[in-house]
Amino acid sequence: MRKALQLKRGWGQQIVFLGPCLLFFLTIVVTPFFLGFYYSSTDWNGLDLDKAVWTGAANWKRIFLNDDKFWESLLFTLRFTVVSVVAANALALLLAFLLMTTLKTKKVLRTIFFMPNVIGGILLGYIWQFIFTKGFATIGEITGISFFQLPWLGTPSTGFWGLVIVFVWQTAGYMMVIYIAALAGIPKDLIEAARIDGARAPQLFRSVYVPLIMPAITICLFLTTSNAFKMFDLNLSLTKGGPGTSTQSLAYNIYAEALINNRYGLGTAKALLFFVAVSLITVTQVWITKRKEVSA
Amino acid sequence: MDTSRYRPKNFILEIFAILLALVFLSPFYLVLSNSVKSLKEILLDAASIPAIFHWDNYSKVWDAIDFPQAFWNSLSITILSVIFIVLFSSMAAYQIVRRPSRFNSFVFLLLVSAMIIPFQSLMLQLVRVTSILELRGELYGIVACYLGFGMPLSVFLFHGFIKSVPYELEEAARVDGSNPYGVFFRIVFPLLLPIIVTVIILNTLWIWNDYLLPVLVIGGNKDLTTLPVAVTKFFGQYTKKWDLALAGLVMAILPILLFFLSLQRYIVEGVTAGSVKG
């Protein structure tokens, strides 16, 4: 009798504690994920929800044989990811080292560098649309520096660098905070010892700091890589993928396929490929950097 | 790298850091100063300090985007979602840690691996699911979506924290006759405060700024339009009218910026805690 009661209570507790979480997670995340496998083989147009016809591999054939724009946006996204991940992390490390030294304005500076992060990508895009079109032009007129006089959102290559600039401006502060936490955790006597052994700044950086903050590097690379690869909001509000489709990110391509061209089935197929690409890239990156981690 | 004394070298570094910070801040300055200029003045010189402050830019936008309504929508969606995320994910994590059955470990694994799935891989099918379940265009519908997407990271954060909570406290409470629900809500939940703050901050920043999910799930229901969606619509109509567009931007940015500045110590700590575990 008592055992039965306990068992019942065990089940009751399981349902009360885990039930709500599972309910929302399964409905909102897991169900759509598996539905994706079905919809990616239909001609679902998003409107006639029940008239989606099974088309087998037609969507996949179309993507692989007949969809240059998709592959162009993949190439764009890869280039964007590589450049902005390197730039954002380099700047973040520089800022972190700067703020590790004794500075009187340390706290204020940390707040300032972090600030762009609290604003959503969509609004950041609009802010920079103004900066690139009006702000830069004015600074260019005053100073005569040609960098500011470029048609920033008007050509494919400047559009690319425009997106990189905004992404780096937004992300560096966040990564800086993580790097600061890692640097603060390094035992002081280790640095002392290396100094006494005659290590100079570059060697100290390469042989002492980097190996010891490797876990933070893993995290920061993971976060920046997956954010850069999934860039959407910024793309939508800053360049709208233009001029033409030259700065269209992969996420934006999927969005446009479904919501502008009304090809939800095809969009779902692309989204599935997108998932595979994101997983492959981030898992490989984490695997590589994890192997380089050491403990102090 | 000398962390102990302030030397001339530190002074030079400080100047360099401050200059860098000014570069970081300049976009904010440009947006803020131009938001109170007339359009003519913006077009003539975007870098100058405004000659006359045109506060009417703000009052015009206030009405055009129905700021009070959009602000209230964002606020209620964010607060409701965050409250339930904190409640449900802490309960789930507690159950997973304290009753590590095979099923519960599997659930945890499922939640953690779902963190890799990009939103774009789910969004189109989510449109379908939400319309079947009649969640579209409803407040509870969008909150339900945020619960689903917020759960993995939040459970993960709570999971890591609960493992470090001493079990003896719970045993003592149980010996004193408390039931499992009492143990959780009276003993364990209050102990989770540091990680609760982190979970609240990370979810608030994300939900408040989110654009795509409200567009897809709220859709045509104007009574629920969130601030980012309202500003985007407005911006689309006033692309060349920078005076109004910029005032709208400032109004959209200000609430979350004030939230950040008033809680910045906790936010930076929260981000650190969230990333080291995540």
XYZ file of C-alpha atoms in Angstrom:
574
model
C 0.000 0.000 0.000
C 2.653 2.420 1.033
C 4.826 1.470 -1.887
C 1.956 1.992 -4.323
C 1.391 5.440 -2.901
C 5.053 6.295 -3.299
C 5.062 5.117 -6.873
C 1.981 7.186 -7.602
C 3.565 10.214 -6.040
C 6.688 9.579 -8.074
C 4.650 9.654 -11.257
C 2.718 12.681 -10.076
C 5.925 14.535 -9.386
C 7.360 13.539 -12.735
C 4.306 14.941 -14.525
C 4.104 18.145 -12.495
C 7.796 18.977 -12.735
C 8.719 17.790 -16.197
C 5.302 17.942 -17.900
C 5.008 21.657 -18.744
C 8.567 21.854 -20.056
C 8.140 18.769 -22.226
C 4.734 19.889 -23.497
C 6.033 23.198 -24.870
C 9.348 21.818 -26.052
C 7.778 18.920 -27.942
C 5.051 21.068 -29.521
C 7.140 24.075 -30.510
C 10.544 22.555 -31.297
C 10.417 18.785 -31.808
C 7.188 18.490 -33.824
C 8.136 21.183 -36.376
C 11.579 19.628 -36.670
C 10.210 16.238 -37.703
C 7.435 17.742 -39.834
C 10.288 19.332 -41.788
C 11.260 15.935 -43.206
C 7.763 15.578 -44.654
C 7.235 19.126 -45.929
C 10.623 19.223 -47.614
C 9.284 16.697 -50.129
C 6.053 18.543 -50.940
C 5.038 21.542 -53.012
C 3.410 23.230 -49.997
C 2.838 26.889 -50.831
C 2.102 28.110 -47.324
C -1.445 29.124 -48.135
C -3.415 25.978 -48.971
C -2.181 24.126 -45.955
C -3.997 20.901 -46.777
C -3.322 20.778 -50.486
C 0.381 20.125 -50.181
C 1.231 17.378 -52.677
C 4.051 14.882 -52.175
C 6.664 15.572 -54.847
C 9.406 13.216 -53.758
C 12.891 14.480 -54.493
C 11.788 17.366 -56.727
C 12.788 20.057 -54.208
C 16.165 18.447 -53.633
C 16.828 18.142 -57.343
C 15.924 21.769 -57.785
C 18.249 22.904 -55.015
C 21.215 20.873 -56.204
C 20.820 21.326 -59.957
C 18.870 24.463 -60.513
C 19.296 26.990 -57.741
C 22.395 29.143 -58.158
C 21.124 31.742 -55.717
C 21.060 29.241 -52.886
C 24.685 28.276 -53.471
C 25.709 31.888 -53.928
C 24.162 32.732 -50.579
C 25.916 29.730 -49.013
C 29.217 31.001 -50.376
C 28.456 34.521 -49.155
C 27.534 33.184 -45.704
C 30.730 31.127 -45.464
C 32.905 34.082 -46.443
C 31.031 36.332 -44.039
C 31.384 33.810 -41.223
C 35.128 33.330 -41.644
C 35.920 37.047 -41.872
C 33.663 38.207 -39.075
C 34.558 35.383 -36.673
C 38.251 36.186 -36.992
C 37.716 39.948 -36.759
C 35.249 39.824 -33.859
C 37.422 37.525 -31.765
C 40.617 39.436 -32.475
C 38.971 42.687 -31.411
C 37.366 41.014 -28.394
C 40.758 39.668 -27.240
C 42.356 43.066 -27.708
C 39.618 44.721 -25.656
C 39.839 42.040 -22.969
C 43.616 42.471 -22.589
C 43.180 46.252 -22.559
C 40.608 46.053 -19.780
C 42.762 43.633 -17.767
C 45.354 46.353 -17.217
C 44.974 48.925 -14.466
C 42.712 51.579 -15.960
C 40.680 54.133 -14.049
C 37.766 53.986 -16.474
C 37.671 50.196 -16.663
C 34.068 49.705 -15.557
C 32.624 52.426 -17.778
C 34.571 51.128 -20.759
C 33.344 47.573 -20.217
C 29.766 48.865 -20.199
C 30.306 50.874 -23.385
C 31.886 48.016 -25.334
C 29.077 45.696 -24.306
C 26.298 48.154 -25.135
C 25.616 47.293 -28.819
C 24.697 43.785 -27.660
C 21.542 44.698 -25.853
C 19.962 46.059 -29.021
C 18.343 43.705 -31.463
C 19.912 43.008 -34.862
C 16.990 44.528 -36.712
C 17.414 47.900 -34.983
C 21.201 47.787 -35.302
C 20.733 47.369 -39.037
C 18.627 50.520 -39.215
C 21.074 52.478 -37.067
C 23.878 51.558 -39.434
C 21.810 52.175 -42.530
C 21.777 55.779 -41.383
C 25.465 55.783 -40.430
C 26.551 54.327 -43.772
C 24.368 56.492 -45.976
C 24.381 59.816 -44.090
C 26.908 59.693 -41.249
C 29.846 58.330 -43.254
C 29.108 60.672 -46.158
C 29.228 63.697 -43.864
C 32.436 62.570 -42.156
C 33.880 61.952 -45.609
C 33.058 65.500 -46.694
C 34.610 67.001 -43.574
C 37.783 64.911 -43.433
C 38.228 64.008 -47.077
C 39.143 60.424 -46.135
C 38.101 58.189 -49.025
C 37.119 55.313 -46.692
C 34.063 57.295 -45.616
C 33.160 58.320 -49.138
C 32.628 54.812 -50.481
C 29.103 53.884 -51.621
C 28.751 51.734 -48.522
C 25.502 49.920 -49.209
C 25.626 50.387 -52.969
C 28.064 47.704 -54.165
C 28.387 43.981 -53.378
C 31.854 44.244 -51.825
C 31.200 47.319 -49.669
C 27.871 45.790 -48.622
C 29.764 42.698 -47.484
C 32.208 44.759 -45.429
C 29.369 46.895 -44.099
C 27.729 43.790 -42.657
C 31.067 42.645 -41.233
C 31.637 46.013 -39.539
C 28.225 45.991 -37.871
C 28.502 42.341 -36.824
C 31.930 42.897 -35.290
C 30.794 46.096 -33.564
C 27.894 44.187 -32.050
C 29.628 40.945 -31.111
C 33.071 41.991 -29.877
C 31.778 43.338 -26.553
C 29.974 40.126 -25.691
C 33.017 37.981 -26.428
C 35.189 40.461 -24.536
C 33.180 39.770 -21.374
C 33.787 36.027 -21.733
C 37.505 36.520 -22.414
C 37.848 38.846 -19.403
C 36.323 36.168 -17.171
C 38.791 33.613 -18.547
C 41.817 35.893 -18.211
C 40.852 36.760 -14.638
C 40.903 33.049 -13.821
C 44.559 32.553 -14.764
C 46.736 32.137 -11.651
C 49.044 35.149 -11.244
C 52.080 33.073 -10.251
C 52.009 31.294 -13.611
C 52.474 34.602 -15.412
C 55.169 35.617 -12.917
C 57.024 32.378 -13.480
C 56.931 32.774 -17.246
C 58.186 36.346 -16.882
C 61.070 35.292 -14.694
C 61.942 32.634 -17.241
C 62.310 35.487 -19.692
C 59.133 35.223 -21.773
C 58.306 38.432 -23.597
C 54.849 39.684 -24.564
C 54.338 37.750 -27.836
C 55.652 34.516 -26.352
C 53.666 35.061 -23.170
C 50.548 35.493 -25.282
C 51.151 32.462 -27.484
C 52.494 29.986 -24.948
C 50.768 30.989 -21.705
C 47.606 33.011 -22.210
C 46.158 31.304 -25.284
C 46.469 27.702 -24.032
C 45.032 28.682 -20.650
C 41.989 30.486 -22.039
C 41.317 27.801 -24.653
C 37.932 26.869 -23.116
C 36.814 30.484 -23.538
C 38.122 30.486 -27.096
C 36.070 27.365 -27.808
C 32.926 29.031 -26.482
C 33.505 32.336 -28.238
C 34.273 30.699 -31.564
C 31.190 28.533 -31.213
C 28.949 31.505 -30.425
C 30.338 33.782 -33.135
C 30.397 31.035 -35.764
C 26.822 29.981 -35.210
C 25.599 33.588 -34.954
C 27.410 34.675 -38.102
C 26.239 31.635 -40.020
C 22.642 32.235 -38.942
C 22.694 35.978 -39.592
C 19.207 37.156 -40.517
C 17.896 40.269 -38.722
C 20.917 42.378 -39.588
C 20.782 41.245 -43.189
C 17.098 42.087 -43.467
C 17.338 45.602 -42.087
C 20.762 46.706 -43.336
C 21.081 45.559 -46.954
C 17.933 43.501 -47.627
C 20.367 41.139 -49.354
C 21.219 43.798 -51.913
C 22.359 45.232 -54.177
C 20.566 42.515 -56.148
C 21.027 39.355 -54.102
C 24.770 39.849 -53.637
C 24.676 40.059 -49.824
C 21.906 37.558 -49.235
C 22.660 35.304 -46.276
C 21.519 31.694 -46.223
C 18.905 32.377 -43.554
C 17.553 35.278 -45.577
C 17.434 33.120 -48.713
C 15.240 30.575 -46.919
C 12.989 33.344 -45.613
C 12.655 34.918 -49.055
C 11.958 31.578 -50.744
C 9.066 30.845 -48.436
C 7.546 34.177 -47.564
C 8.180 36.140 -50.744
C 8.064 33.404 -53.420
C 5.516 31.344 -51.453
C 7.481 28.135 -51.884
C 7.251 26.748 -48.374
C 8.079 23.186 -49.415
C 11.276 24.257 -51.122
C 12.045 26.585 -48.224
C 11.699 23.679 -45.783
C 14.111 21.581 -47.824
C 16.634 24.417 -47.757
C 16.063 24.840 -44.024
C 16.895 21.170 -43.511
C 20.147 21.564 -45.432
C 20.810 24.698 -43.398
C 20.453 22.708 -40.181
C 22.910 20.091 -41.442
C 25.415 22.787 -42.416
C 25.164 24.619 -39.077
C 25.620 21.385 -37.123
C 28.566 20.220 -39.223
C 30.396 23.527 -38.980
C 29.876 24.155 -35.267
C 30.493 20.568 -34.171
C 33.731 20.423 -36.204
C 34.884 23.733 -34.773
C 34.155 22.700 -31.176
C 35.862 19.346 -31.756
C 39.009 21.022 -33.104
C 39.338 23.679 -30.400
C 38.406 21.248 -27.602
C 41.457 19.143 -28.447
C 43.652 22.159 -27.823
C 42.356 22.735 -24.304
C 44.754 22.201 -21.415
C 44.296 22.608 -17.693
C 46.418 24.879 -15.532
C 50.668 43.441 -18.417
C 50.961 44.986 -14.983
C 47.804 44.771 -12.955
C 49.041 46.374 -9.772
C 50.234 49.951 -10.291
C 49.215 52.880 -12.432
C 52.164 53.906 -14.583
C 52.685 56.192 -17.579
C 52.209 53.123 -19.779
C 48.781 52.614 -18.274
C 47.901 56.229 -18.976
C 48.698 55.777 -22.672
C 46.670 52.575 -22.770
C 43.814 54.370 -21.061
C 43.769 57.137 -23.691
C 43.793 54.491 -26.422
C 40.930 52.594 -24.768
C 38.854 55.752 -24.357
C 39.347 56.662 -28.025
C 38.222 53.180 -28.994
C 35.167 53.556 -26.772
C 34.300 56.843 -28.466
C 34.436 55.113 -31.847
C 32.134 52.436 -30.411
C 29.725 55.088 -29.167
C 29.704 57.303 -32.251
C 26.786 55.500 -33.978
C 24.655 56.137 -30.902
C 25.639 59.806 -30.902
C 24.805 60.222 -34.585
C 21.392 58.600 -34.201
C 20.551 60.512 -31.028
C 21.639 63.949 -32.233
C 19.985 63.626 -35.628
C 16.732 62.389 -34.137
C 16.011 65.917 -32.906
C 16.979 67.731 -36.117
C 14.813 68.803 -39.008
C 15.187 66.714 -42.163
C 16.884 69.618 -43.924
C 19.498 69.918 -41.207
C 20.200 66.163 -41.296
C 20.757 66.259 -45.033
C 23.009 69.315 -44.791
C 25.229 68.129 -41.955
C 24.689 64.870 -40.094
C 27.661 65.400 -37.783
C 26.777 68.778 -36.262
C 25.118 69.362 -32.920
C 21.443 70.195 -33.514
C 20.766 73.962 -33.793
C 17.161 73.711 -32.677
C 15.761 70.696 -30.876
C 12.773 69.367 -32.828
C 11.082 67.349 -30.151
C 7.999 67.144 -32.336
C 9.765 64.353 -34.296
C 9.125 62.212 -31.258
C 5.497 63.174 -30.740
C 4.760 62.441 -34.398
C 6.315 58.970 -34.200
C 4.700 58.316 -30.817
C 1.299 58.482 -32.502
C 2.301 56.931 -35.831
C 3.554 53.642 -34.348
C 1.157 53.784 -31.384
C 4.113 53.579 -29.054
C 2.209 52.917 -25.788
C 0.434 49.931 -27.360
C 3.574 48.460 -28.976
C 5.568 48.991 -25.789
C 2.865 47.335 -23.692
C 2.704 44.375 -26.111
C 6.470 43.829 -25.979
C 6.454 44.199 -22.217
C 3.630 41.760 -21.539
C 4.920 39.144 -23.993
C 8.428 39.357 -22.515
C 7.351 39.291 -18.861
C 4.856 36.438 -19.255
C 7.314 34.333 -21.258
C 10.179 34.898 -18.850
C 8.112 34.079 -15.760
C 6.967 30.750 -17.182
C 10.378 29.890 -18.622
C 11.944 30.378 -15.180
C 9.246 28.347 -13.457
C 8.974 25.416 -15.879
C 12.650 25.048 -16.726
C 13.792 25.161 -13.087
C 11.210 22.493 -12.206
C 12.253 20.309 -15.119
C 15.942 20.672 -14.338
C 15.297 19.821 -10.688
C 13.472 16.653 -11.640
C 16.201 15.657 -14.098
C 18.990 16.170 -11.548
C 17.279 14.581 -8.546
C 15.650 11.656 -10.360
C 18.167 10.663 -12.987
C 16.142 7.863 -14.586
C 16.979 6.716 -18.090
C 13.987 8.616 -19.456
C 14.972 11.837 -17.723
C 18.559 11.627 -18.974
C 17.194 11.136 -22.473
C 14.991 14.226 -22.110
C 18.011 16.223 -21.009
C 20.052 14.998 -23.965
C 17.186 15.905 -26.302
C 16.938 19.429 -24.877
C 20.665 20.036 -25.097
C 21.015 18.786 -28.646
C 18.059 20.928 -29.755
C 20.202 23.975 -29.015
C 22.029 23.510 -32.329
C 18.843 23.730 -34.428
C 18.684 27.164 -36.059
C 15.330 28.939 -35.844
C 15.101 29.140 -39.638
C 15.034 25.345 -39.829
C 11.832 25.241 -37.805
C 10.015 28.419 -38.651
C 7.991 27.324 -41.678
C 6.692 24.146 -40.055
C 6.043 26.153 -36.904
C 3.675 28.356 -38.880
C 1.743 25.176 -39.710
C 1.786 23.832 -36.160
C 0.687 27.122 -34.635
C -2.229 27.492 -37.012
C -3.440 23.942 -36.391
C -3.319 24.530 -32.641
C -4.936 27.962 -33.076
C -2.029 29.696 -31.424
C -1.578 32.272 -34.178
C -2.481 35.883 -33.477
C -2.958 35.178 -29.777
C -0.990 36.351 -26.777
C -0.871 32.862 -25.277
C 0.258 31.548 -28.656
C 3.379 33.655 -28.899
C 4.140 33.061 -25.225
C 3.852 29.312 -25.840
C 6.410 29.629 -28.662
C 8.870 31.500 -26.474
C 8.431 28.823 -23.811
C 9.328 26.119 -26.309
C 12.382 27.911 -27.661
C 13.514 29.220 -24.278
C 13.414 25.847 -22.556
C 16.662 24.157 -23.765
C 19.209 26.763 -22.655
C 17.320 27.563 -19.444
C 17.019 23.906 -18.391
C 20.702 23.494 -19.182
C 21.686 26.449 -16.985
C 19.486 25.309 -14.081
C 20.763 21.745 -14.465
C 24.358 22.833 -13.984
C 23.478 24.946 -10.967
C 21.192 22.472 -9.168
C 23.940 19.845 -9.235
C 25.899 22.095 -6.861
C 23.005 22.575 -4.412
C 23.649 20.377 -1.337
C 21.146 17.526 -1.067
C 21.298 17.489 2.760
C 19.063 20.558 2.969
C 16.331 18.775 1.060
C 16.668 15.629 3.168
C 16.333 17.686 6.333
C 13.177 19.338 5.018
C 11.752 15.952 4.035
C 12.466 14.521 7.474
C 10.603 17.490 8.905
C 7.576 16.345 6.913
C 7.623 18.544 3.849
C 6.288 17.062 0.594
C 8.379 17.182 -2.633
C 6.584 20.295 -3.893
C 7.211 22.126 -0.632
C 10.863 21.087 -0.752
C 11.259 22.532 -4.219
C 9.370 25.772 -3.834
C 10.377 26.644 -0.272
C 13.929 25.291 -0.086
C 15.439 24.766 -3.534
C 13.868 27.556 -5.613
C 15.075 30.416 -3.355
C 18.598 28.930 -3.466
C 18.588 29.185 -7.258
C 18.420 33.008 -7.220
C 21.812 33.684 -8.884
C 21.047 31.445 -11.851
C 17.440 32.702 -11.980
C 18.821 36.213 -12.538
C 20.974 34.884 -15.386
C 18.065 33.046 -16.981
C 15.835 36.129 -16.698
C 18.446 38.399 -18.288
C 19.398 36.139 -21.192
C 15.757 35.448 -22.058
C 14.647 39.072 -21.667
C 17.298 40.390 -24.060
C 16.439 37.779 -26.648
C 12.638 37.944 -26.435
C 12.436 41.731 -26.260
C 14.569 42.101 -29.414
C 13.095 39.216 -31.391
C 11.656 40.071 -34.774
C 10.980 36.970 -36.857
C 8.890 34.934 -34.424
C 6.355 37.731 -33.751
C 6.100 38.348 -37.506
C 5.333 34.684 -38.161
C 3.145 33.890 -35.164
C 1.343 37.167 -34.461
C 1.012 37.892 -38.149
C -1.849 40.201 -38.979
C -3.113 40.843 -35.448
C -2.312 44.562 -35.031
C -3.324 44.604 -31.360
C -0.282 42.474 -30.528
C 2.415 44.159 -32.661
C 5.698 44.284 -30.735
C 8.090 47.225 -30.690
C 10.675 45.831 -33.161
C 7.916 44.873 -35.610
C 6.204 48.279 -35.303
C 9.479 50.127 -35.877
C 10.354 47.949 -38.867
C 7.000 48.683 -40.498
C 7.394 52.359 -39.763
C 10.951 52.416 -41.058
C 9.842 50.803 -44.292
C 7.375 53.632 -44.910
C 9.715 56.468 -43.953
C 13.024 55.362 -45.485
C 13.981 58.796 -46.722
C 12.363 60.744 -43.881
C 15.305 60.345 -41.558
C 14.032 62.794 -38.928
C 11.030 60.629 -38.097
C 12.763 57.318 -38.746
C 15.550 58.147 -36.302
C 13.174 59.344 -33.601
C 11.349 56.020 -33.965
C 14.648 54.147 -33.639
C 15.603 55.985 -30.464
C 12.213 55.232 -28.939
C 12.611 51.552 -29.721
C 16.145 51.371 -28.346
C 15.680 53.403 -25.190
C 13.667 50.921 -23.067
C 16.116 48.028 -23.450
C 19.110 50.365 -23.097
C 17.752 51.691 -19.787
C 17.124 48.111 -18.665
C 20.750 47.341 -19.447
C 22.250 50.433 -17.836
C 20.296 49.976 -14.614
C 21.172 46.280 -14.306
C 24.472 46.208 -16.183
C 26.468 44.585 -13.387
C 24.090 41.628 -13.260
C 23.813 41.470 -17.021
C 27.547 41.183 -17.545
C 27.765 38.571 -14.793
C 24.778 36.751 -16.238
C 26.310 36.660 -19.693
C 29.533 35.271 -18.261
C 27.710 32.588 -16.287
C 25.505 31.732 -19.258
C 28.365 31.349 -21.692
C 30.743 29.411 -19.502
C 28.056 26.821 -18.898
C 26.593 27.016 -22.406
